[in-house]
Amino acid sequence: MKNEPLVAVTDYLQITDVNVCFDEATIVHSASLTLGDGQIGCILGPSGCGKSTLLRAVAGLENLCAGNITLGGRELSASDYTISPDKREIGMVFQDFALFPHLTVAENIAFGLTSWSKTERQQRVDRLLALVGLVGMESRYPDSLSGGQQQRIALARAMAPKPKLLLLDEPFSGLDASLREELVPEIREILLEEQVSALLVTHDQMEAFAMADKVAVMNEGTIHQCDTAYNVYHEPESRFVAGFVGQGEFMRAIVVDELSVDSSLGRLHSKEPHGFVENQSVEILVRPDDVLHDDDSEVTGEILSKQFRGSHFLYRVILPSKQQLYCFASSHHNHALGEAIGIKLDLDHLVMFAERPSV
């Protein structure tokens, strides 16, 4: 049974069995995803997996060859029907921000508000400047701003017309790691404050985890799992999701019965029937946080590499069986490369897949 089930919400954005084709090639295969009103979703996957193509289809920049997309009960796209991008009431934030260099910060934000009255336009700009923390910078030009400030202005401009949905295509990819770590939770709070539904595309799982209520993991045009970040990490539904999200190793084991397997770390037990048959070869996902340093353990591993993380070390060890695993240890346990240390498994549950055939 999964932990932290998704909160029941009315589906607001519905992407149903969507295919996107270029010439004879199908780039996105039967993709389905739903978001509730006010939810933040993320399409997470490696470069070239089709995630930006799917986002562009939601924006109306790519046509569908199958399936449909609806927003707030209004059909936006089908294989034989599409609403133009400018009629969808969807905002978009791009990788390069796409700010107008000849316009001030305030003029950039107000760009899409030409139909608003002067008073309404000014009130909206003032509201957004306060929301993104840039009051006093309204008369400056984009090239005088830092990357993080430019990102906030791009976000404010996209939100200014109060779109029904905001799309963000790798919006943090051009920023350095420390700025991304600071900015991502801030952007989430801004979106929540504005009560706008949003869909983010990224290849960075930390961005996905920090931003999204729901994460759709995609590879080779197919969505493998759409769930909370917690469940995607702890309850992956495919071997790809298990390998792509988080660090971990697959450890070979042999099924003993419906609740236990034998491995190089001894007999392991599942809390629920695992669905595999006796004597079947399986692979168990072992995360770094599943393996702990334990001086009293009879099982030892030789340290192949070590990474100091401040509060802890992340060791990579090799067992006598030649199985390699990551292992957490307190920062006070500073061991040398080549040293043998005791380890133990601390598995809350078994994540198992059928063993892949040898190539």
mmCIF file of C-alpha atoms in Angstrom:
data_model
loop_
_atom_site.group_PDB
_atom_site.id
_atom_site.type_symbol
_atom_site.label_atom_id
_atom_site.label_comp_id
_atom_site.label_asym_id
_atom_site.label_seq_id
_atom_site.Cartn_x
_atom_site.Cartn_y
_atom_site.Cartn_z
ATOM 1 C CA MET A 1 0.000 0.000 0.000
ATOM 2 C CA LYS A 2 1.354 3.419 -0.958
ATOM 3 C CA ASN A 3 2.252 6.099 1.543
ATOM 4 C CA GLU A 4 0.948 9.658 1.271
ATOM 5 C CA PRO A 5 -1.831 9.082 -1.300
ATOM 6 C CA LEU A 6 -2.644 11.941 -3.604
ATOM 7 C CA VAL A 7 -5.284 14.312 -2.249
ATOM 8 C CA ALA A 8 -8.553 13.855 -4.111
ATOM 9 C CA VAL A 9 -9.076 16.914 -6.304
ATOM 10 C CA THR A 10 -11.243 17.672 -9.291
ATOM 11 C CA ASP A 11 -9.266 17.162 -12.498
ATOM 12 C CA TYR A 12 -8.593 20.546 -14.063
ATOM 13 C CA LEU A 13 -6.025 19.719 -16.747
ATOM 14 C CA GLN A 14 -6.635 16.395 -18.469
ATOM 15 C CA ILE A 15 -4.156 14.922 -20.934
ATOM 16 C CA THR A 16 -5.682 11.678 -22.187
ATOM 17 C CA ASP A 17 -3.946 9.047 -24.357
ATOM 18 C CA VAL A 18 -2.041 11.724 -26.281
ATOM 19 C CA ASN A 19 0.188 10.903 -29.255
ATOM 20 C CA VAL A 20 2.359 13.550 -30.904
ATOM 21 C CA CYS A 21 3.877 12.654 -34.272
ATOM 22 C CA PHE A 22 6.565 14.225 -36.442
ATOM 23 C CA ASP A 23 6.374 12.928 -40.016
ATOM 24 C CA GLU A 24 6.102 9.133 -39.565
ATOM 25 C CA ALA A 25 7.641 9.053 -36.069
ATOM 26 C CA THR A 26 5.547 9.038 -32.885
ATOM 27 C CA ILE A 27 7.401 11.173 -30.334
ATOM 28 C CA VAL A 28 4.866 10.950 -27.496
ATOM 29 C CA HIS A 29 3.021 7.654 -26.922
ATOM 30 C CA SER A 30 -0.394 7.435 -25.217
ATOM 31 C CA ALA A 31 0.512 10.014 -22.582
ATOM 32 C CA SER A 32 -2.033 10.614 -19.825
ATOM 33 C CA LEU A 33 -1.774 13.111 -16.989
ATOM 34 C CA THR A 34 -4.252 15.009 -14.805
ATOM 35 C CA LEU A 35 -3.845 18.053 -12.565
ATOM 36 C CA GLY A 36 -6.279 19.499 -10.085
ATOM 37 C CA ASP A 37 -7.143 23.183 -9.924
ATOM 38 C CA GLY A 38 -4.258 24.924 -8.174
ATOM 39 C CA GLN A 39 -1.954 21.908 -8.358
ATOM 40 C CA ILE A 40 1.636 22.033 -9.610
ATOM 41 C CA GLY A 41 2.693 19.141 -11.809
ATOM 42 C CA CYS A 42 6.004 18.134 -13.330
ATOM 43 C CA ILE A 43 7.038 16.054 -16.323
ATOM 44 C CA LEU A 44 10.411 14.603 -15.341
ATOM 45 C CA GLY A 45 12.717 12.710 -17.664
ATOM 46 C CA PRO A 46 16.059 12.605 -19.479
ATOM 47 C CA SER A 47 16.888 14.842 -22.429
ATOM 48 C CA GLY A 48 15.109 13.813 -25.615
ATOM 49 C CA CYS A 49 12.370 11.798 -23.888
ATOM 50 C CA GLY A 50 9.513 13.902 -25.331
ATOM 51 C CA LYS A 51 8.624 15.944 -22.246
ATOM 52 C CA SER A 52 9.011 19.366 -23.917
ATOM 53 C CA THR A 53 7.069 18.097 -26.940
ATOM 54 C CA LEU A 54 4.178 17.147 -24.660
ATOM 55 C CA LEU A 55 4.335 20.557 -22.977
ATOM 56 C CA ARG A 56 4.253 22.261 -26.389
ATOM 57 C CA ALA A 57 1.180 20.192 -27.269
ATOM 58 C CA VAL A 58 -0.567 21.528 -24.147
ATOM 59 C CA ALA A 59 0.413 25.045 -25.240
ATOM 60 C CA GLY A 60 -1.035 24.422 -28.709
ATOM 61 C CA LEU A 61 2.350 24.578 -30.429
ATOM 62 C CA GLU A 62 2.191 20.931 -31.538
ATOM 63 C CA ASN A 63 -0.806 19.081 -32.977
ATOM 64 C CA LEU A 64 -2.045 15.720 -31.723
ATOM 65 C CA CYS A 65 -2.307 12.596 -33.832
ATOM 66 C CA ALA A 66 -4.353 10.856 -31.106
ATOM 67 C CA GLY A 67 -5.950 11.604 -27.750
ATOM 68 C CA ASN A 68 -7.194 14.904 -26.367
ATOM 69 C CA ILE A 69 -6.331 17.706 -23.952
ATOM 70 C CA THR A 70 -8.911 19.595 -21.874
ATOM 71 C CA LEU A 71 -8.525 22.480 -19.438
ATOM 72 C CA GLY A 72 -11.303 23.374 -17.020
ATOM 73 C CA GLY A 73 -13.704 21.190 -19.008
ATOM 74 C CA ARG A 74 -12.887 22.935 -22.298
ATOM 75 C CA GLU A 75 -11.342 20.815 -25.034
ATOM 76 C CA LEU A 76 -8.144 22.399 -26.314
ATOM 77 C CA SER A 77 -6.795 19.696 -28.639
ATOM 78 C CA ALA A 78 -7.819 16.471 -30.317
ATOM 79 C CA SER A 79 -6.553 14.624 -33.375
ATOM 80 C CA ASP A 80 -8.957 16.575 -35.592
ATOM 81 C CA TYR A 81 -9.325 19.781 -33.596
ATOM 82 C CA THR A 82 -7.128 22.419 -31.970
ATOM 83 C CA ILE A 83 -7.518 25.841 -30.393
ATOM 84 C CA SER A 84 -4.758 28.294 -31.311
ATOM 85 C CA PRO A 85 -2.185 29.060 -28.598
ATOM 86 C CA ASP A 86 -3.367 32.656 -28.113
ATOM 87 C CA LYS A 87 -6.924 31.485 -27.358
ATOM 88 C CA ARG A 88 -6.011 28.934 -24.692
ATOM 89 C CA GLU A 89 -5.472 31.336 -21.759
ATOM 90 C CA ILE A 90 -2.189 29.584 -21.000
ATOM 91 C CA GLY A 91 1.004 31.341 -19.889
ATOM 92 C CA MET A 92 4.483 30.038 -20.634
ATOM 93 C CA VAL A 93 7.941 30.584 -19.131
ATOM 94 C CA PHE A 94 10.848 29.566 -21.369
ATOM 95 C CA GLN A 95 14.413 28.456 -20.655
ATOM 96 C CA ASP A 96 15.908 31.758 -21.829
ATOM 97 C CA PHE A 97 13.284 33.935 -20.056
ATOM 98 C CA ALA A 98 12.596 35.783 -23.388
ATOM 99 C CA LEU A 99 12.342 39.183 -21.708
ATOM 100 C CA PHE A 100 12.146 42.252 -23.917
ATOM 101 C CA PRO A 101 15.480 44.070 -23.458
ATOM 102 C CA HIS A 102 14.120 47.454 -24.580
ATOM 103 C CA LEU A 103 11.286 47.421 -22.026
ATOM 104 C CA THR A 104 11.580 48.153 -18.312
ATOM 105 C CA VAL A 105 10.724 45.578 -15.682
ATOM 106 C CA ALA A 106 7.261 47.091 -15.246
ATOM 107 C CA GLU A 107 6.702 47.258 -19.018
ATOM 108 C CA ASN A 108 7.720 43.607 -19.389
ATOM 109 C CA ILE A 109 5.227 42.539 -16.729
ATOM 110 C CA ALA A 110 2.442 44.669 -18.241
ATOM 111 C CA PHE A 111 3.112 43.497 -21.816
ATOM 112 C CA GLY A 112 0.098 41.156 -22.001
ATOM 113 C CA LEU A 113 -2.309 43.533 -20.254
ATOM 114 C CA THR A 114 -3.153 45.859 -23.160
ATOM 115 C CA SER A 115 -6.902 45.255 -22.774
ATOM 116 C CA TRP A 116 -6.829 46.198 -19.080
ATOM 117 C CA SER A 117 -7.530 49.729 -17.889
ATOM 118 C CA LYS A 118 -4.537 51.836 -16.843
ATOM 119 C CA THR A 119 -5.527 51.572 -13.182
ATOM 120 C CA GLU A 120 -6.048 47.798 -13.297
ATOM 121 C CA ARG A 121 -2.774 47.365 -15.167
ATOM 122 C CA GLN A 122 -0.830 49.365 -12.577
ATOM 123 C CA GLN A 123 -2.433 47.500 -9.687
ATOM 124 C CA ARG A 124 -1.572 44.167 -11.260
ATOM 125 C CA VAL A 125 2.042 45.164 -11.903
ATOM 126 C CA ASP A 126 2.395 46.463 -8.337
ATOM 127 C CA ARG A 127 0.914 43.236 -6.960
ATOM 128 C CA LEU A 128 3.322 41.056 -8.943
ATOM 129 C CA LEU A 129 6.383 43.179 -8.156
ATOM 130 C CA ALA A 130 5.603 42.716 -4.469
ATOM 131 C CA LEU A 131 4.944 39.010 -4.942
ATOM 132 C CA VAL A 132 8.292 38.326 -6.678
ATOM 133 C CA GLY A 133 10.218 40.604 -4.307
ATOM 134 C CA LEU A 134 11.309 43.248 -6.812
ATOM 135 C CA VAL A 135 9.574 46.405 -5.599
ATOM 136 C CA GLY A 136 11.727 49.411 -6.514
ATOM 137 C CA MET A 137 13.156 47.799 -9.644
ATOM 138 C CA GLU A 138 10.231 48.575 -11.964
ATOM 139 C CA SER A 139 12.199 51.187 -13.955
ATOM 140 C CA ARG A 140 15.263 49.023 -14.530
ATOM 141 C CA TYR A 141 15.978 47.023 -17.690
ATOM 142 C CA PRO A 142 16.438 43.233 -17.833
ATOM 143 C CA ASP A 143 20.165 43.328 -18.621
ATOM 144 C CA SER A 144 20.771 45.111 -15.307
ATOM 145 C CA LEU A 145 19.200 42.240 -13.350
ATOM 146 C CA SER A 146 20.708 39.011 -12.069
ATOM 147 C CA GLY A 147 19.638 35.649 -13.496
ATOM 148 C CA GLY A 148 17.368 34.996 -10.515
ATOM 149 C CA GLN A 149 15.739 38.412 -10.838
ATOM 150 C CA GLN A 150 15.191 37.897 -14.563
ATOM 151 C CA GLN A 151 13.537 34.565 -13.804
ATOM 152 C CA ARG A 152 11.152 36.246 -11.362
ATOM 153 C CA ILE A 153 10.248 38.895 -13.962
ATOM 154 C CA ALA A 154 9.608 36.214 -16.598
ATOM 155 C CA LEU A 155 7.326 34.451 -14.130
ATOM 156 C CA ALA A 156 5.512 37.682 -13.230
ATOM 157 C CA ARG A 157 4.967 38.516 -16.917
ATOM 158 C CA ALA A 158 3.539 35.060 -17.603
ATOM 159 C CA MET A 159 1.199 35.292 -14.596
ATOM 160 C CA ALA A 160 0.113 38.891 -15.228
ATOM 161 C CA PRO A 161 -2.949 38.103 -17.432
ATOM 162 C CA LYS A 162 -4.092 35.529 -14.835
ATOM 163 C CA PRO A 163 -3.785 32.484 -17.123
ATOM 164 C CA LYS A 164 -5.763 29.351 -16.393
ATOM 165 C CA LEU A 165 -2.558 27.318 -16.602
ATOM 166 C CA LEU A 166 1.138 28.179 -16.462
ATOM 167 C CA LEU A 167 3.684 26.092 -18.383
ATOM 168 C CA LEU A 168 7.373 26.174 -17.422
ATOM 169 C CA ASP A 169 9.881 24.633 -19.858
ATOM 170 C CA GLU A 170 13.199 23.910 -18.051
ATOM 171 C CA PRO A 171 12.980 27.392 -16.492
ATOM 172 C CA PHE A 172 15.936 26.941 -14.129
ATOM 173 C CA SER A 173 18.390 25.223 -16.478
ATOM 174 C CA GLY A 174 20.445 28.386 -17.099
ATOM 175 C CA LEU A 175 20.956 29.148 -13.413
ATOM 176 C CA ASP A 176 23.771 27.903 -11.201
ATOM 177 C CA ALA A 177 23.030 25.149 -8.693
ATOM 178 C CA SER A 178 22.976 27.325 -5.563
ATOM 179 C CA LEU A 179 20.606 29.842 -7.170
ATOM 180 C CA ARG A 180 18.302 27.040 -8.360
ATOM 181 C CA GLU A 181 18.177 25.599 -4.857
ATOM 182 C CA GLU A 182 17.145 29.006 -3.500
ATOM 183 C CA LEU A 183 14.756 29.970 -6.298
ATOM 184 C CA VAL A 184 12.753 26.777 -6.847
ATOM 185 C CA PRO A 185 10.899 26.778 -3.486
ATOM 186 C CA GLU A 186 10.351 30.534 -3.836
ATOM 187 C CA ILE A 187 8.707 30.049 -7.242
ATOM 188 C CA ARG A 188 6.486 27.321 -5.791
ATOM 189 C CA GLU A 189 5.316 29.684 -3.036
ATOM 190 C CA ILE A 190 4.584 32.399 -5.611
ATOM 191 C CA LEU A 191 2.475 29.992 -7.684
ATOM 192 C CA LEU A 192 0.577 28.859 -4.608
ATOM 193 C CA GLU A 193 0.007 32.473 -3.572
ATOM 194 C CA GLU A 194 -1.444 33.225 -7.023
ATOM 195 C CA GLN A 195 -3.465 29.975 -6.919
ATOM 196 C CA VAL A 196 -2.409 29.141 -10.468
ATOM 197 C CA SER A 197 -2.174 25.599 -11.824
ATOM 198 C CA ALA A 198 1.223 24.939 -13.359
ATOM 199 C CA LEU A 199 3.047 22.246 -15.305
ATOM 200 C CA LEU A 200 6.844 22.137 -15.197
ATOM 201 C CA VAL A 201 9.232 20.256 -17.471
ATOM 202 C CA THR A 202 12.671 19.320 -16.113
ATOM 203 C CA HIS A 203 15.365 16.641 -16.170
ATOM 204 C CA ASP A 204 16.384 17.534 -12.601
ATOM 205 C CA GLN A 205 14.621 15.390 -10.024
ATOM 206 C CA MET A 206 15.460 17.743 -7.146
ATOM 207 C CA GLU A 207 13.595 20.521 -8.981
ATOM 208 C CA ALA A 208 10.679 18.174 -9.531
ATOM 209 C CA PHE A 209 10.569 17.132 -5.874
ATOM 210 C CA ALA A 210 10.820 20.726 -4.606
ATOM 211 C CA MET A 211 8.200 22.144 -6.999
ATOM 212 C CA ALA A 212 5.556 19.603 -7.783
ATOM 213 C CA ASP A 213 2.511 18.065 -6.105
ATOM 214 C CA LYS A 214 2.495 15.395 -8.802
ATOM 215 C CA VAL A 215 5.433 14.034 -10.834
ATOM 216 C CA ALA A 216 5.071 12.251 -14.193
ATOM 217 C CA VAL A 217 8.250 10.305 -15.006
ATOM 218 C CA MET A 218 8.755 10.016 -18.764
ATOM 219 C CA ASN A 219 11.156 8.096 -21.011
ATOM 220 C CA GLU A 220 11.213 7.497 -24.766
ATOM 221 C CA GLY A 221 7.870 9.244 -25.189
ATOM 222 C CA THR A 222 6.038 7.209 -22.540
ATOM 223 C CA ILE A 223 4.907 8.270 -19.060
ATOM 224 C CA HIS A 224 5.947 5.409 -16.777
ATOM 225 C CA GLN A 225 4.426 6.694 -13.537
ATOM 226 C CA CYS A 226 2.455 9.737 -12.381
ATOM 227 C CA ASP A 227 2.382 10.099 -8.611
ATOM 228 C CA THR A 228 3.619 12.066 -5.608
ATOM 229 C CA ALA A 229 7.383 12.566 -5.401
ATOM 230 C CA TYR A 230 7.399 10.342 -2.292
ATOM 231 C CA ASN A 231 5.748 7.445 -4.085
ATOM 232 C CA VAL A 232 7.821 7.845 -7.241
ATOM 233 C CA TYR A 233 10.941 7.477 -5.068
ATOM 234 C CA HIS A 234 9.763 4.776 -2.666
ATOM 235 C CA GLU A 235 7.249 2.876 -4.841
ATOM 236 C CA PRO A 236 8.564 3.008 -8.432
ATOM 237 C CA GLU A 237 6.251 1.185 -10.837
ATOM 238 C CA SER A 238 8.864 0.366 -13.484
ATOM 239 C CA ARG A 239 12.540 -0.467 -13.562
ATOM 240 C CA PHE A 240 13.195 2.761 -15.461
ATOM 241 C CA VAL A 241 11.603 4.888 -12.728
ATOM 242 C CA ALA A 242 13.531 2.961 -10.066
ATOM 243 C CA GLY A 243 16.833 3.568 -11.838
ATOM 244 C CA PHE A 244 16.217 7.152 -12.941
ATOM 245 C CA VAL A 245 14.832 8.628 -9.727
ATOM 246 C CA GLY A 246 17.352 8.798 -6.906
ATOM 247 C CA GLN A 247 20.535 6.825 -6.416
ATOM 248 C CA GLY A 248 20.409 3.096 -5.958
ATOM 249 C CA GLU A 249 21.632 -0.297 -7.060
ATOM 250 C CA PHE A 250 19.824 -3.445 -8.152
ATOM 251 C CA MET A 251 20.780 -6.500 -6.099
ATOM 252 C CA ARG A 252 20.117 -9.988 -7.416
ATOM 253 C CA ALA A 253 18.022 -12.317 -5.240
ATOM 254 C CA ILE A 254 16.161 -15.637 -5.466
ATOM 255 C CA VAL A 255 12.540 -15.921 -4.386
ATOM 256 C CA VAL A 256 12.005 -18.271 -1.422
ATOM 257 C CA ASP A 257 8.271 -17.778 -0.977
ATOM 258 C CA GLU A 258 5.649 -15.055 -1.423
ATOM 259 C CA LEU A 259 7.098 -12.970 1.417
ATOM 260 C CA SER A 260 10.865 -13.587 1.326
ATOM 261 C CA VAL A 261 13.954 -13.760 -0.901
ATOM 262 C CA ASP A 262 17.568 -14.826 -0.453
ATOM 263 C CA SER A 263 20.287 -12.302 -1.326
ATOM 264 C CA SER A 264 23.994 -11.679 -0.795
ATOM 265 C CA LEU A 265 22.938 -9.807 2.360
ATOM 266 C CA GLY A 266 20.921 -12.717 3.694
ATOM 267 C CA ARG A 267 17.225 -13.473 3.701
ATOM 268 C CA LEU A 268 15.015 -10.444 3.187
ATOM 269 C CA HIS A 269 11.331 -10.226 3.989
ATOM 270 C CA SER A 270 8.468 -8.340 2.391
ATOM 271 C CA LYS A 271 5.511 -7.027 4.356
ATOM 272 C CA GLU A 272 3.128 -7.923 1.539
ATOM 273 C CA PRO A 273 3.123 -10.684 -1.109
ATOM 274 C CA HIS A 274 5.530 -9.609 -3.848
ATOM 275 C CA GLY A 275 3.902 -11.459 -6.750
ATOM 276 C CA PHE A 276 6.927 -13.491 -7.882
ATOM 277 C CA VAL A 277 7.170 -17.295 -7.931
ATOM 278 C CA GLU A 278 9.435 -19.613 -5.959
ATOM 279 C CA ASN A 279 13.037 -19.860 -7.277
ATOM 280 C CA GLN A 280 12.522 -16.923 -9.656
ATOM 281 C CA SER A 281 15.526 -14.611 -10.089
ATOM 282 C CA VAL A 282 14.649 -11.035 -9.203
ATOM 283 C CA GLU A 283 16.382 -7.705 -8.673
ATOM 284 C CA ILE A 284 15.814 -5.674 -5.518
ATOM 285 C CA LEU A 285 16.225 -1.906 -5.527
ATOM 286 C CA VAL A 286 18.559 -0.828 -2.728
ATOM 287 C CA ARG A 287 18.806 2.915 -2.024
ATOM 288 C CA PRO A 288 21.740 4.499 -0.136
ATOM 289 C CA ASP A 289 19.430 5.158 2.819
ATOM 290 C CA ASP A 290 18.589 1.422 2.917
ATOM 291 C CA VAL A 291 22.216 0.486 3.770
ATOM 292 C CA LEU A 292 23.687 1.608 7.077
ATOM 293 C CA HIS A 293 27.174 1.408 8.550
ATOM 294 C CA ASP A 294 27.200 -1.053 11.456
ATOM 295 C CA ASP A 295 30.441 -2.089 13.184
ATOM 296 C CA ASP A 296 28.678 -5.075 14.784
ATOM 297 C CA SER A 297 27.435 -6.552 11.502
ATOM 298 C CA GLU A 298 28.918 -9.803 10.237
ATOM 299 C CA VAL A 299 28.426 -8.552 6.675
ATOM 300 C CA THR A 300 31.281 -6.351 5.479
ATOM 301 C CA GLY A 301 32.039 -4.388 2.354
ATOM 302 C CA GLU A 302 35.252 -2.883 1.044
ATOM 303 C CA ILE A 303 35.115 0.880 0.440
ATOM 304 C CA LEU A 304 35.536 1.719 -3.258
ATOM 305 C CA SER A 305 34.729 5.437 -3.041
ATOM 306 C CA LYS A 306 33.595 8.019 -0.503
ATOM 307 C CA GLN A 307 31.814 11.354 -0.654
ATOM 308 C CA PHE A 308 31.722 13.703 2.324
ATOM 309 C CA ARG A 309 28.262 15.289 2.595
ATOM 310 C CA GLY A 310 28.733 17.297 5.809
ATOM 311 C CA SER A 311 26.329 15.437 8.080
ATOM 312 C CA HIS A 312 27.290 12.040 6.645
ATOM 313 C CA PHE A 313 29.526 10.099 4.292
ATOM 314 C CA LEU A 314 28.204 8.324 1.224
ATOM 315 C CA TYR A 315 30.363 5.239 0.770
ATOM 316 C CA ARG A 316 30.303 2.877 -2.190
ATOM 317 C CA VAL A 317 31.235 -0.614 -1.049
ATOM 318 C CA ILE A 318 31.773 -3.974 -2.719
ATOM 319 C CA LEU A 319 30.633 -7.145 -1.004
ATOM 320 C CA PRO A 320 32.418 -10.536 -1.166
ATOM 321 C CA SER A 321 29.744 -11.527 -3.723
ATOM 322 C CA LYS A 322 31.014 -8.628 -5.940
ATOM 323 C CA GLN A 323 27.702 -6.789 -5.430
ATOM 324 C CA GLN A 324 28.273 -3.043 -5.120
ATOM 325 C CA LEU A 325 26.066 -0.821 -2.954
ATOM 326 C CA TYR A 326 25.929 2.724 -1.626
ATOM 327 C CA CYS A 327 26.000 3.115 2.152
ATOM 328 C CA PHE A 328 25.275 6.001 4.536
ATOM 329 C CA ALA A 329 27.552 6.539 7.543
ATOM 330 C CA SER A 330 27.727 9.253 10.186
ATOM 331 C CA SER A 331 30.280 11.960 9.414
ATOM 332 C CA HIS A 332 32.234 10.798 12.482
ATOM 333 C CA HIS A 333 32.943 7.457 10.756
ATOM 334 C CA ASN A 334 35.721 8.583 8.422
ATOM 335 C CA HIS A 335 37.074 5.383 6.868
ATOM 336 C CA ALA A 336 39.777 4.984 4.243
ATOM 337 C CA LEU A 337 39.439 3.675 0.707
ATOM 338 C CA GLY A 338 40.045 -0.077 0.683
ATOM 339 C CA GLU A 339 38.968 -0.474 4.306
ATOM 340 C CA ALA A 340 36.326 -3.094 5.141
ATOM 341 C CA ILE A 341 33.337 -1.836 7.136
ATOM 342 C CA GLY A 342 30.310 -3.589 8.572
ATOM 343 C CA ILE A 343 26.982 -2.845 6.931
ATOM 344 C CA LYS A 344 23.355 -3.804 7.430
ATOM 345 C CA LEU A 345 20.168 -3.378 5.433
ATOM 346 C CA ASP A 346 17.384 -1.224 6.828
ATOM 347 C CA LEU A 347 14.710 -1.890 4.213
ATOM 348 C CA ASP A 348 11.200 -0.722 5.050
ATOM 349 C CA HIS A 349 9.813 -2.659 2.088
ATOM 350 C CA LEU A 350 11.089 -4.581 -0.940
ATOM 351 C CA VAL A 351 10.954 -2.987 -4.380
ATOM 352 C CA MET A 352 11.451 -5.881 -6.804
ATOM 353 C CA PHE A 353 11.599 -6.462 -10.530
ATOM 354 C CA ALA A 354 12.101 -9.552 -12.643
ATOM 355 C CA GLU A 355 15.791 -10.032 -13.411
ATOM 356 C CA ARG A 356 16.732 -8.716 -16.821
ATOM 357 C CA PRO A 357 18.295 -11.278 -19.167
ATOM 358 C CA SER A 358 22.065 -11.027 -19.629
ATOM 359 C CA VAL A 359 23.176 -9.271 -22.818
#
